[in-house]
XYZ file of C-alpha atoms in Angstrom:
260
model
C 0.000 0.000 0.000
C 3.016 2.290 0.369
C 2.440 4.243 -2.866
C -1.331 4.049 -3.368
C -1.784 7.646 -2.195
C 1.771 8.853 -2.795
C 2.013 12.619 -2.274
C -1.767 13.034 -2.162
C -3.464 15.206 0.458
C -6.414 13.737 2.343
C -8.764 15.529 4.745
C -10.250 13.389 7.522
C -13.142 14.617 9.661
C -14.118 13.040 12.965
C -10.619 12.008 14.026
C -11.247 9.922 17.139
C -9.397 7.089 18.881
C -10.867 4.335 16.694
C -11.675 4.555 13.011
C -10.777 8.245 12.702
C -7.236 7.540 13.857
C -7.068 4.438 11.652
C -8.101 6.442 8.599
C -5.391 9.032 9.160
C -2.655 6.479 9.858
C -3.510 4.185 6.943
C -3.678 7.112 4.527
C -0.242 8.198 5.749
C 1.127 4.679 5.335
C -0.205 4.781 1.766
C 1.870 7.917 1.142
C -0.582 10.745 1.832
C -0.228 13.905 3.851
C -3.285 14.456 6.018
C -5.445 17.255 7.348
C -7.039 16.207 10.624
C -10.354 17.666 11.805
C -12.171 17.071 15.100
C -13.221 18.973 18.206
C -10.708 17.340 20.576
C -7.405 19.204 20.170
C -5.368 16.784 22.281
C -6.515 13.816 20.214
C -5.723 15.686 17.013
C -2.212 16.377 18.257
C -1.664 12.723 19.160
C -2.762 11.455 15.753
C -0.775 14.168 13.968
C 2.356 12.955 15.756
C 1.654 9.373 14.675
C 1.377 10.515 11.078
C 4.603 12.491 11.315
C 6.380 9.503 12.841
C 5.418 7.563 9.700
C 7.201 10.225 7.680
C 4.237 12.151 6.298
C 3.038 15.666 7.024
C -0.035 16.386 9.145
C -1.887 19.477 10.248
C -4.474 19.435 13.012
C -7.428 21.799 12.608
C -9.871 21.890 15.546
C -13.269 21.761 13.845
C -16.904 21.367 14.792
C -18.453 20.275 11.509
C -21.782 21.793 12.580
C -20.092 25.211 12.629
C -20.073 26.655 9.112
C -17.285 29.118 9.849
C -15.121 26.357 11.328
C -15.619 24.236 8.208
C -14.659 27.159 6.000
C -11.480 27.632 8.066
C -10.719 23.934 7.622
C -10.952 24.186 3.832
C -8.868 27.363 3.762
C -6.227 25.938 6.112
C -5.896 22.738 4.087
C -5.295 24.669 0.884
C -2.897 27.112 2.520
C -0.870 24.302 4.073
C -0.613 21.963 1.088
C -1.886 23.811 -1.972
C -4.118 20.907 -2.964
C -6.671 18.394 -1.679
C -7.068 15.002 -3.339
C -9.382 13.220 -0.921
C -12.059 13.980 1.655
C -13.235 11.408 4.191
C -16.484 12.374 5.907
C -16.127 10.324 9.077
C -17.663 12.621 11.699
C -21.060 11.430 12.908
C -23.568 11.652 15.732
C -25.843 8.917 17.038
C -29.455 10.120 17.406
C -31.531 8.933 20.389
C -31.837 5.141 20.226
C -35.578 4.889 20.727
C -38.488 3.533 18.695
C -39.620 5.922 15.969
C -43.035 6.127 17.600
C -41.442 7.597 20.730
C -38.175 9.252 19.706
C -37.736 12.984 20.301
C -37.979 14.688 16.907
C -35.472 17.365 17.858
C -32.965 14.571 18.442
C -33.754 13.168 15.003
C -33.220 16.598 13.445
C -29.895 16.996 15.238
C -28.807 13.622 13.874
C -29.597 14.756 10.337
C -27.694 18.000 10.860
C -24.459 16.202 11.762
C -24.713 12.994 9.754
C -26.070 14.443 6.528
C -26.147 18.223 6.199
C -22.753 18.852 7.787
C -21.189 16.243 5.489
C -22.843 17.887 2.496
C -21.602 21.323 3.513
C -18.055 20.080 4.020
C -18.072 18.282 0.678
C -19.290 21.372 -1.148
C -16.477 23.434 0.336
C -13.864 21.034 -1.027
C -15.344 20.518 -4.502
C -13.180 23.186 -6.211
C -9.955 21.698 -4.809
C -11.034 18.136 -5.544
C -11.977 19.025 -9.111
C -8.544 20.527 -9.725
C -6.829 17.179 -9.126
C -9.515 14.620 -9.961
C -10.160 13.940 -6.304
C -12.364 11.565 -4.384
C -14.855 11.688 -1.514
C -15.623 8.795 0.830
C -18.600 8.860 3.184
C -18.349 6.633 6.256
C -21.751 5.065 6.708
C -22.919 2.122 8.833
C -24.263 -1.422 8.670
C -27.441 0.044 10.136
C -28.365 0.401 6.455
C -28.810 -3.378 6.317
C -31.250 -3.980 9.170
C -34.358 -2.509 10.790
C -33.827 -3.324 14.444
C -35.953 -1.467 16.950
C -34.499 1.743 18.422
C -32.167 2.213 15.429
C -34.809 3.871 13.225
C -33.607 7.462 13.562
C -30.004 6.430 12.955
C -30.967 4.378 9.911
C -32.960 7.305 8.534
C -29.926 9.581 8.759
C -27.506 7.043 7.325
C -29.893 6.144 4.501
C -30.069 9.854 3.650
C -26.254 10.011 3.703
C -26.111 7.113 1.242
C -28.641 8.745 -1.081
C -26.684 11.989 -0.884
C -23.432 10.235 -1.812
C -25.072 8.575 -4.804
C -26.506 11.845 -6.086
C -23.211 13.641 -5.551
C -21.506 10.924 -7.587
C -23.861 11.730 -10.467
C -23.443 15.485 -10.105
C -19.671 15.524 -9.619
C -18.669 12.681 -11.929
C -18.520 14.907 -15.022
C -16.126 17.132 -13.048
C -13.778 14.210 -12.414
C -14.709 13.696 -8.754
C -15.656 10.250 -7.470
C -17.967 9.816 -4.454
C -18.267 6.478 -2.666
C -19.458 5.046 0.639
C -17.978 2.590 3.134
C -20.426 0.885 5.516
C -18.733 -0.838 8.482
C -20.474 -3.019 11.023
C -19.018 -3.412 14.501
C -15.449 -2.074 14.639
C -13.186 -3.668 17.237
C -11.860 -0.507 18.879
C -11.935 1.215 22.277
C -15.640 2.109 22.371
C -16.804 -1.365 21.391
C -14.355 -3.002 23.776
C -15.759 -0.867 26.608
C -19.302 -1.824 25.602
C -18.515 -5.546 25.502
C -16.879 -5.312 28.931
C -20.009 -3.550 30.183
C -22.256 -6.277 28.777
C -20.004 -8.999 30.189
C -20.276 -7.596 33.721
C -24.062 -7.321 33.458
C -24.381 -10.908 32.276
C -21.680 -12.446 34.470
C -19.612 -13.689 31.523
C -16.289 -12.656 29.998
C -15.762 -9.981 27.372
C -14.345 -12.715 25.157
C -17.678 -14.534 25.420
C -19.463 -11.428 24.170
C -16.939 -11.039 21.366
C -17.306 -14.675 20.333
C -21.122 -14.407 20.252
C -20.965 -11.443 17.905
C -18.120 -12.791 15.797
C -20.104 -15.996 15.291
C -22.658 -14.001 13.265
C -19.986 -13.126 10.677
C -18.618 -15.313 7.897
C -15.013 -14.666 8.952
C -15.744 -15.212 12.665
C -14.033 -11.937 13.587
C -14.944 -8.280 13.960
C -13.151 -5.826 11.674
C -10.473 -3.642 13.233
C -10.089 0.075 12.421
C -7.148 -0.437 10.071
C -9.090 -3.024 8.080
C -11.964 -0.618 7.516
C -9.506 2.189 6.759
C -7.781 0.072 4.114
C -11.076 -0.142 2.212
C -11.246 3.649 2.323
C -7.673 3.918 1.024
C -8.697 1.689 -1.888
C -11.657 3.948 -2.690
C -9.404 7.025 -2.626
C -6.708 5.414 -4.747
C -6.260 5.019 -8.520
C -7.187 1.345 -8.088
C -10.803 2.556 -7.762
C -10.554 5.096 -10.581
C -13.645 3.657 -12.319
C -15.654 3.229 -9.093
C -18.157 5.883 -8.049
C -21.617 5.971 -6.512
C -20.967 2.660 -4.759
C -21.334 1.424 -1.179
C -18.801 -1.145 0.042
C -19.772 -3.062 3.183
C -16.851 -3.904 5.498
C -18.291 -6.219 8.147
C -16.481 -9.594 7.923
C -19.540 -10.993 6.179
C -22.142 -10.224 8.860
C -24.468 -8.818 6.210
C -24.469 -9.546 2.486
C -25.359 -6.798 0.023
């Protein structure tokens, strides 16, 4: 993978300890310089150092993607720092209230749409001129919630389904301008938050965290839960020339839990 993104510049929103970090690190390993966006400045600094230790450049830009002015500063800073942008990964998200649709607070649903859909659209629009200049690519991070209709996940599925529809329409609109737009839909990702949750469930049930892991892994074809770097590698592929004829698509990365 060392040269897949050689000397490209990739912007990553929602840089957290799990997938966000994995996206930045794997892009750097593939040869890209990265622009890191999130609200947590300390976390941004930590990931930026990891990228620099790999030998690539990184700039950390504290950003709330629901703040239009902050997003505009992000786009301006990226261009000032590197003079180009070749890839945008919309990874920032918010989980709406996990309640049945018949009971969920509608303001919470609206807030979920603001972050998961409208903020991603705004950020993408800001980067279109730079992406067009170099035949760039956009990747939306979606969710396996697209593939099921479990109770309490309705508001989240609504937002993520809208994000998918938006990505598909953007692919049609931006394709003639040389910009590809694709989606990655992970299931469970074996990172800090999920590990905490499995430990929590294990204590409640009086079993081990490994028992919880094994139960969930057993629902996948590969009998394992994807790790952040494995999901990030699929994103690197979508950003790279290997996917130069791929746009408007959604790639599920879930170890075979769901087939699509």
